[in-house]
Coordinates of C-alpha atoms in Angstrom, one line a residue:
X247 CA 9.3 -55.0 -49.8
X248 CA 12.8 -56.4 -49.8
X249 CA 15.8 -54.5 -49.6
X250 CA 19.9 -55.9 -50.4
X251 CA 20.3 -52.8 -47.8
X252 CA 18.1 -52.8 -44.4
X253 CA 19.4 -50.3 -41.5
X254 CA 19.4 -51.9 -38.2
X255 CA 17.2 -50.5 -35.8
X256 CA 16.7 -51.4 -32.0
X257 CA 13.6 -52.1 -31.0
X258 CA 11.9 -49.4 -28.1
X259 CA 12.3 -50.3 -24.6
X260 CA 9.0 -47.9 -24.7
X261 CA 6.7 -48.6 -27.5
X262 CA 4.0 -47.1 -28.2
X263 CA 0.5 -48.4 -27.8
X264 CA -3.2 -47.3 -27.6
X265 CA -2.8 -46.1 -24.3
X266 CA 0.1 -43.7 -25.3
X267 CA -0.6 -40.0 -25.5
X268 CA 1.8 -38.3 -28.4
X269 CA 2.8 -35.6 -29.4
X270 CA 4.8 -34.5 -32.9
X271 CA 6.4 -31.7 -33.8
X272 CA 8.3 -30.4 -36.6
X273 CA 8.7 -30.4 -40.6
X274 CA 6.4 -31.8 -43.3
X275 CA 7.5 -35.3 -42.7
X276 CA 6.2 -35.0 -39.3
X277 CA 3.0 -34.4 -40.7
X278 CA 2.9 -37.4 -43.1
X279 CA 3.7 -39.7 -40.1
X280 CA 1.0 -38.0 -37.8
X281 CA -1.4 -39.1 -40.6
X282 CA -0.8 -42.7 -40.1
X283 CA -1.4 -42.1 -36.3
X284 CA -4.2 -40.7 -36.7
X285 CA -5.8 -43.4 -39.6
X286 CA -4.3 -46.0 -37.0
X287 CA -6.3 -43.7 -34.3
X288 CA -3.7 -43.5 -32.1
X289 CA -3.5 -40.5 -29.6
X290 CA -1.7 -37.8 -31.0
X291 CA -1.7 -34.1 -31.5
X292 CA 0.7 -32.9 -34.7
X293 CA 2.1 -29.3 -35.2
X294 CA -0.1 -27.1 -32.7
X295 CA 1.9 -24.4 -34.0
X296 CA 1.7 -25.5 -37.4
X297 CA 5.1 -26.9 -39.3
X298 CA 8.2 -25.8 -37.9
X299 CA 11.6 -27.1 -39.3
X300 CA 14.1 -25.9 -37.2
X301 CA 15.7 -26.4 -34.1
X302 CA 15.2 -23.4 -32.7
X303 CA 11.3 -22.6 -33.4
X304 CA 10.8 -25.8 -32.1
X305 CA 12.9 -25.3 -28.5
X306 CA 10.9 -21.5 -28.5
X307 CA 7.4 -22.6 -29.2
X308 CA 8.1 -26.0 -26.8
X309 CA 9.8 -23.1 -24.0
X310 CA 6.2 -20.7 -24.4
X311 CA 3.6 -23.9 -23.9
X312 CA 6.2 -25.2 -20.9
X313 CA 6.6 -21.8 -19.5
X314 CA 3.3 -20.5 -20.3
X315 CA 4.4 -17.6 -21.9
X316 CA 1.8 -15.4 -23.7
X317 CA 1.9 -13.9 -27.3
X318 CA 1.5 -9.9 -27.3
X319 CA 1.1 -7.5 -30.0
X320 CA 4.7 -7.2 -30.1
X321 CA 5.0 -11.0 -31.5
X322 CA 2.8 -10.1 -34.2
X323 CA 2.9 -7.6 -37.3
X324 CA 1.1 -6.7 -40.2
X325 CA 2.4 -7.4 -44.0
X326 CA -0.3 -8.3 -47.1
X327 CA -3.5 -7.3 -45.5
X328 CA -2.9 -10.0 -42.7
X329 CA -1.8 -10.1 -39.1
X330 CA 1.2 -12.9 -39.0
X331 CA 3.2 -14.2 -36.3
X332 CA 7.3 -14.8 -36.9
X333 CA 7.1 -17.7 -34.9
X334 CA 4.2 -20.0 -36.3
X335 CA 3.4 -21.2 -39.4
X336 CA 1.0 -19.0 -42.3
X337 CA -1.9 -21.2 -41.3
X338 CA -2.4 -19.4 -38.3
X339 CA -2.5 -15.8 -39.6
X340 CA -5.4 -13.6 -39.2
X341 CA -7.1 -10.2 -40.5
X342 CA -7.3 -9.8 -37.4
X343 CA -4.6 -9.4 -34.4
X344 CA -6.7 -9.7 -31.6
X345 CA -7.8 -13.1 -32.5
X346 CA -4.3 -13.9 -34.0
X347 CA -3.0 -13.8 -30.0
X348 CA -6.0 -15.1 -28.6
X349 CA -5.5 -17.9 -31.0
X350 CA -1.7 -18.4 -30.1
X351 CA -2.6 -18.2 -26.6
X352 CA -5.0 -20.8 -26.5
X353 CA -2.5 -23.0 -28.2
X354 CA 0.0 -22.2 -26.0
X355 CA -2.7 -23.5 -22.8
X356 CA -3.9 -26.7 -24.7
X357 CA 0.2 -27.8 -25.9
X358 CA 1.2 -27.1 -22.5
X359 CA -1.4 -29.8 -21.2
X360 CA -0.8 -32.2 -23.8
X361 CA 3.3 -32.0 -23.1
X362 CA 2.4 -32.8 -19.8
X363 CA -0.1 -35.7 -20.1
X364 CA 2.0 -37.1 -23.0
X365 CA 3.9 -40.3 -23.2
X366 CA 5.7 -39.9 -26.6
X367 CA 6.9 -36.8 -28.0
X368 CA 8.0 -37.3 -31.6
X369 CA 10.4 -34.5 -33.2
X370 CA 11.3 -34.0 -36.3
X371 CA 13.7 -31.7 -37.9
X372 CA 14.1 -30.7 -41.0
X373 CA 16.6 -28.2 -41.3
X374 CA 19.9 -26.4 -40.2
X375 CA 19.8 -23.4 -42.5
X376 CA 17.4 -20.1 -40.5
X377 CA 16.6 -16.6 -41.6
X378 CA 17.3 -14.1 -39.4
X379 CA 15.0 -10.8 -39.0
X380 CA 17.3 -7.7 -39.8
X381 CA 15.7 -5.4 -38.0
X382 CA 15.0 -7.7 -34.7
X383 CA 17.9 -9.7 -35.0
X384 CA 15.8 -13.1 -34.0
X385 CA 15.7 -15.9 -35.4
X386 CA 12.2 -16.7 -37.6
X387 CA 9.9 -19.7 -38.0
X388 CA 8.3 -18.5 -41.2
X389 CA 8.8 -15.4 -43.3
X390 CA 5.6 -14.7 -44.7
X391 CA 6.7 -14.1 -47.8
X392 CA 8.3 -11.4 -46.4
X393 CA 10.9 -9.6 -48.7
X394 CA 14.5 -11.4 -48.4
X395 CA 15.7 -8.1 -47.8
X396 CA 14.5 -8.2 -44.9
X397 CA 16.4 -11.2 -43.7
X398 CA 19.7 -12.3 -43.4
X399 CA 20.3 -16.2 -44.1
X400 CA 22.4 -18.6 -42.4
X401 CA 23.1 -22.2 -40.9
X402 CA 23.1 -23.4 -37.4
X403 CA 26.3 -25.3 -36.3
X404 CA 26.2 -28.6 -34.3
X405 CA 27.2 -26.8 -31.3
X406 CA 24.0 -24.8 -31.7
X407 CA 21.7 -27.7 -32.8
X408 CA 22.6 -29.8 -30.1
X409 CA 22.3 -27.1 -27.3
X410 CA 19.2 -26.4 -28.7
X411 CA 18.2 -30.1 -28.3
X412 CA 19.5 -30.1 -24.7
X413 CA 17.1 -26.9 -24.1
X414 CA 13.9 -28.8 -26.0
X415 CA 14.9 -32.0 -23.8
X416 CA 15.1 -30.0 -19.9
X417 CA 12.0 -27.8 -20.9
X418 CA 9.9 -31.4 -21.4
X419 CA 11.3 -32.9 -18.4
X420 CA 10.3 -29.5 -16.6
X421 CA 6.9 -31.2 -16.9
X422 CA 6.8 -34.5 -18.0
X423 CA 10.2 -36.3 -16.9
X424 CA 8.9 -39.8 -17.9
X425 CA 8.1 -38.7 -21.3
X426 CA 10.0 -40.9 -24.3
X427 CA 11.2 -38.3 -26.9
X428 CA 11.7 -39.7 -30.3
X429 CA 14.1 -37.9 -32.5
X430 CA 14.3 -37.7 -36.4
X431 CA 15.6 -36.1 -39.3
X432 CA 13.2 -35.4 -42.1
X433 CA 13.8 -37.3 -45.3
X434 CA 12.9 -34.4 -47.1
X435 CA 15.3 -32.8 -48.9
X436 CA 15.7 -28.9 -49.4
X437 CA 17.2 -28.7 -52.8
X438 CA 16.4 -24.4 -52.9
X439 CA 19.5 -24.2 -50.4
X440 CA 21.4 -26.4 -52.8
X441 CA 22.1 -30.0 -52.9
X442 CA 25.5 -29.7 -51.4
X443 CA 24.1 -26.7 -48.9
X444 CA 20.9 -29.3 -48.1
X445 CA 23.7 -32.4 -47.4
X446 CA 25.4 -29.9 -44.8
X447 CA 22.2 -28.7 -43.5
X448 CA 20.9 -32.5 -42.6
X449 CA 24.7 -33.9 -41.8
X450 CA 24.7 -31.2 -38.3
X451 CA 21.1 -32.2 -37.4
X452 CA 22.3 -35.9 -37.5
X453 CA 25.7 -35.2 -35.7
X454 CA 24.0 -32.9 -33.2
X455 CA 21.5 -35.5 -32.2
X456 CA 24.2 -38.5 -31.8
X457 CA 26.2 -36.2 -30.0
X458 CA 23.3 -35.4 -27.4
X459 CA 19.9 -37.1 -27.6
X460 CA 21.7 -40.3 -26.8
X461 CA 22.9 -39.6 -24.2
X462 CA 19.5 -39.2 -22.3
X463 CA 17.1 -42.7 -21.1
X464 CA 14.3 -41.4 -22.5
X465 CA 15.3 -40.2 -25.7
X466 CA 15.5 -42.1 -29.3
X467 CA 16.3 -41.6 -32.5
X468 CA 14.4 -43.1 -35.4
X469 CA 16.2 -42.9 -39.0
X470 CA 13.6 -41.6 -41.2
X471 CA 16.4 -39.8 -43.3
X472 CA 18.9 -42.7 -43.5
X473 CA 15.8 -45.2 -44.2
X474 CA 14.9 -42.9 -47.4
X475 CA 18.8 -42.5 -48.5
X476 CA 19.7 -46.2 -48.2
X477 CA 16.9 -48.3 -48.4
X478 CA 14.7 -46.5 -50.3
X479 CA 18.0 -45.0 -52.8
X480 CA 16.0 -44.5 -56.1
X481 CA 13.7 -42.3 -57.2
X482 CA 10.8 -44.6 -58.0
X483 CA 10.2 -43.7 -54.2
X484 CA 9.9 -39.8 -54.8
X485 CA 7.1 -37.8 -55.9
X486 CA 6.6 -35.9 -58.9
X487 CA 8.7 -32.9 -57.7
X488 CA 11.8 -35.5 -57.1
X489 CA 12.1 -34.2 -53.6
X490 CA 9.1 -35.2 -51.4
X491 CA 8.9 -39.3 -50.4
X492 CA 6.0 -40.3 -52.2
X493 CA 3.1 -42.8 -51.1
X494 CA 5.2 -45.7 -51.4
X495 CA 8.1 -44.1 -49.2
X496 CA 5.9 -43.3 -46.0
X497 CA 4.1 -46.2 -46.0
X498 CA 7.3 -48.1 -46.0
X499 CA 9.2 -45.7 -43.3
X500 CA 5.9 -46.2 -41.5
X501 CA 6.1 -50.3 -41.4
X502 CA 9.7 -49.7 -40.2
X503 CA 8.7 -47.7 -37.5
X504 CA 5.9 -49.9 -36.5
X505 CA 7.7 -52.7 -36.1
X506 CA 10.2 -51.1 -34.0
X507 CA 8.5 -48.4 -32.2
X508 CA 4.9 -49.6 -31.5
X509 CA 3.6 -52.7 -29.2
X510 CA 3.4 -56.1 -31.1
X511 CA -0.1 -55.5 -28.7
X512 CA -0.9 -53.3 -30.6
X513 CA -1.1 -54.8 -34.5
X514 CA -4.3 -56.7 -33.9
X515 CA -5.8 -53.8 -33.1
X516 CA -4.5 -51.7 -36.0
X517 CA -6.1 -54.7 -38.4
X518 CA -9.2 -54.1 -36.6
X519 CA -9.1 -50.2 -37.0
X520 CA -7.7 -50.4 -40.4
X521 CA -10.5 -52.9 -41.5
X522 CA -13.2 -50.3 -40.5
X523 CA -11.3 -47.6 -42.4
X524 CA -11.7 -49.3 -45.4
X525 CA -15.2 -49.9 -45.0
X526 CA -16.2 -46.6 -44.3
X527 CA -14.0 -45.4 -47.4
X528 CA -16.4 -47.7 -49.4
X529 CA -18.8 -46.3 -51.8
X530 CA -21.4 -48.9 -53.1
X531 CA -23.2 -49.4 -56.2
X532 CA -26.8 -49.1 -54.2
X533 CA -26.8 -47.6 -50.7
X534 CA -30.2 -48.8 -50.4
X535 CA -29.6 -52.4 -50.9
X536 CA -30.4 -55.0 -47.7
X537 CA -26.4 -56.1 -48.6
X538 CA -25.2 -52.7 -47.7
X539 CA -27.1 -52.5 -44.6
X540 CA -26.2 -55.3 -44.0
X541 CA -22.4 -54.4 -43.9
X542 CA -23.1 -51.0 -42.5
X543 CA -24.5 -52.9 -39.3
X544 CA -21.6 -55.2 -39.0
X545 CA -19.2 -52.2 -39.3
X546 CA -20.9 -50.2 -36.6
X547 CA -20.3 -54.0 -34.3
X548 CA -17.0 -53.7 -35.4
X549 CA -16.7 -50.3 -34.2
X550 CA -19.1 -50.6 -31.0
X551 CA -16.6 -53.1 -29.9
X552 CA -13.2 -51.3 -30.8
X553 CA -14.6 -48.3 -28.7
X554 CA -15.6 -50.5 -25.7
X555 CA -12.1 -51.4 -25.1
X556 CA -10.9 -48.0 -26.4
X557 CA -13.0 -45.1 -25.7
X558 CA -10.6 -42.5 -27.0
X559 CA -11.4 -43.7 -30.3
X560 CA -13.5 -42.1 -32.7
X561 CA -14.3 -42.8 -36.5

């Protein structure tokens, strides 16, 4: 795909490669990236938490794995015949609160190990504006669904942002000073704040992270939002809803980040795994026919051989 506009990016003085160990964090786009990890079979771990899109859920859920900090009964409340947790995302709420924290408290123990044992730690934020609980006066994650009342709305200046980075960046190095921490902004836009209110929102994430992430050797920023504004400025590149990137777009922002973030080592082998993706996503005419098991043999050589050299790999 050829662009009249192409943003510049430097190539990583620390790609990654089959060996790395990642670890990403933050809004949807975060997610849609992780997928392509994970189809590549790369090792990486997305959202223990679940999706968070701020700044500051992502510094507090980063500071509880790091500092091993357990989730009580007072972290937790009941609204809608389920036990929910300000500071993670729905997909973690229960019926019941004693598995809720037991839940949240094994996460804490496994994300703790994997900040330490990881090589690359990929966050991405998606947000500036935060909903503050009235009656706690802290800062949320996730309402619930929630009644608004309950909440008092507002945005997080640069200042903020990029003192919350600073935190996120000193509680990693706590326990993992070599680990590379990539930085990005989602390309996502959040049109219910309002298009002007969503162009302020990503405009202090973007300043907060020049101002601070850069500043740091083993930090990075990858341009996921600027990629989706500038080269990818049309909306033949969003989905139906005219907000998300669709197909097109993260396979694209994925090629870009490929070629600058992960090991020219590393492409033959993503042929290789991406060749035996495809073959087990093939559905044939007869199962039972000698071609078939005949391809079904060859694809198990193909994988017998990828996980010799790679045993973390699994199909």
């Amino acid at each position: 795909m050829q662009f009249r506009t192409k943003i510049s990016i430097s190539k990583s003085d620390n790609p990654i490669d089959y060996n790395s160990k990642m670890v990403s964090l933050g809004s949807c786009f975060a997610v849609n990236m992780a997928e392509k990890l994970d189809y590549f079979k790369f090792q990486n771990t997305c959202n223990p938490f679940g999706i968070l899109f701020h700044p500051l859920a992502i510094e507090k859920m980063i500071d509880f794995a790091v500092s091993n900090k357990l989730f009580t009964e007072e972290d937790v409340f009941f609204y809608n015949e389920r036990w929910h947790s300000f500071d993670v995302h729905s997909d973690w709420s229960n019926s019941n609160n004693e598995e809720l924290i037991a839940n949240l408290n094994a996460i804490v123990q496994s994300t703790e190990q994997q900040i330490k044992e990881a090589t690359h730690i990929i966050i991405t934020y998606g947000t500036s504006w935060v909903y503050r609980n009235v009656e706690s006066n802290a800062v949320v994650a996730n309402c619930h669904k929630v009644p608004q009342k309950q909440f008092s709305k507002e945005i997080l200046s640069v200042e903020i942002i990029e003192n919350s980075i600073k935190n996120t960046v000193d509680l990693i190095q706590r326990v993992n000073p070599k680990a590379n921490i990539v930085f990005t902004v989602s390309p996502v836009r959040h049109l219910k704040d309002g298009f002007v209110e969503n162009q302020v929102s990503k405009a202090n994430l973007i300043s907060a992270l020049h101002s601070s992430s850069f500043q740091l050797p083993t930090s990075s920023y990858f341009p996921s939002f600027e990629i989706m504004m500038d080269e990818l400025r049309d909306y033949r590149f969003y989905a139906e809803d005219m907000i998300h990137p669709n197909q097109v777009a993260i396979d694209y922002i994925w090629e870009r980040f490929s070629e600058t973030s992960i090991s020219e080592e590393s492409f033959s082998i993503m042929k290789e795994v991406e060749t035996i993706q495809k073959g087990l996503q093939h559905r044939p005419f007869n199962p039972d026919s000698e071609s078939h098991q005949q391809f079904l043999s060859k694809l198990q050589d193909k994988m017998a051989k990828i996980q010799k050299q790679f045993p973390e790999i699994q199909f």
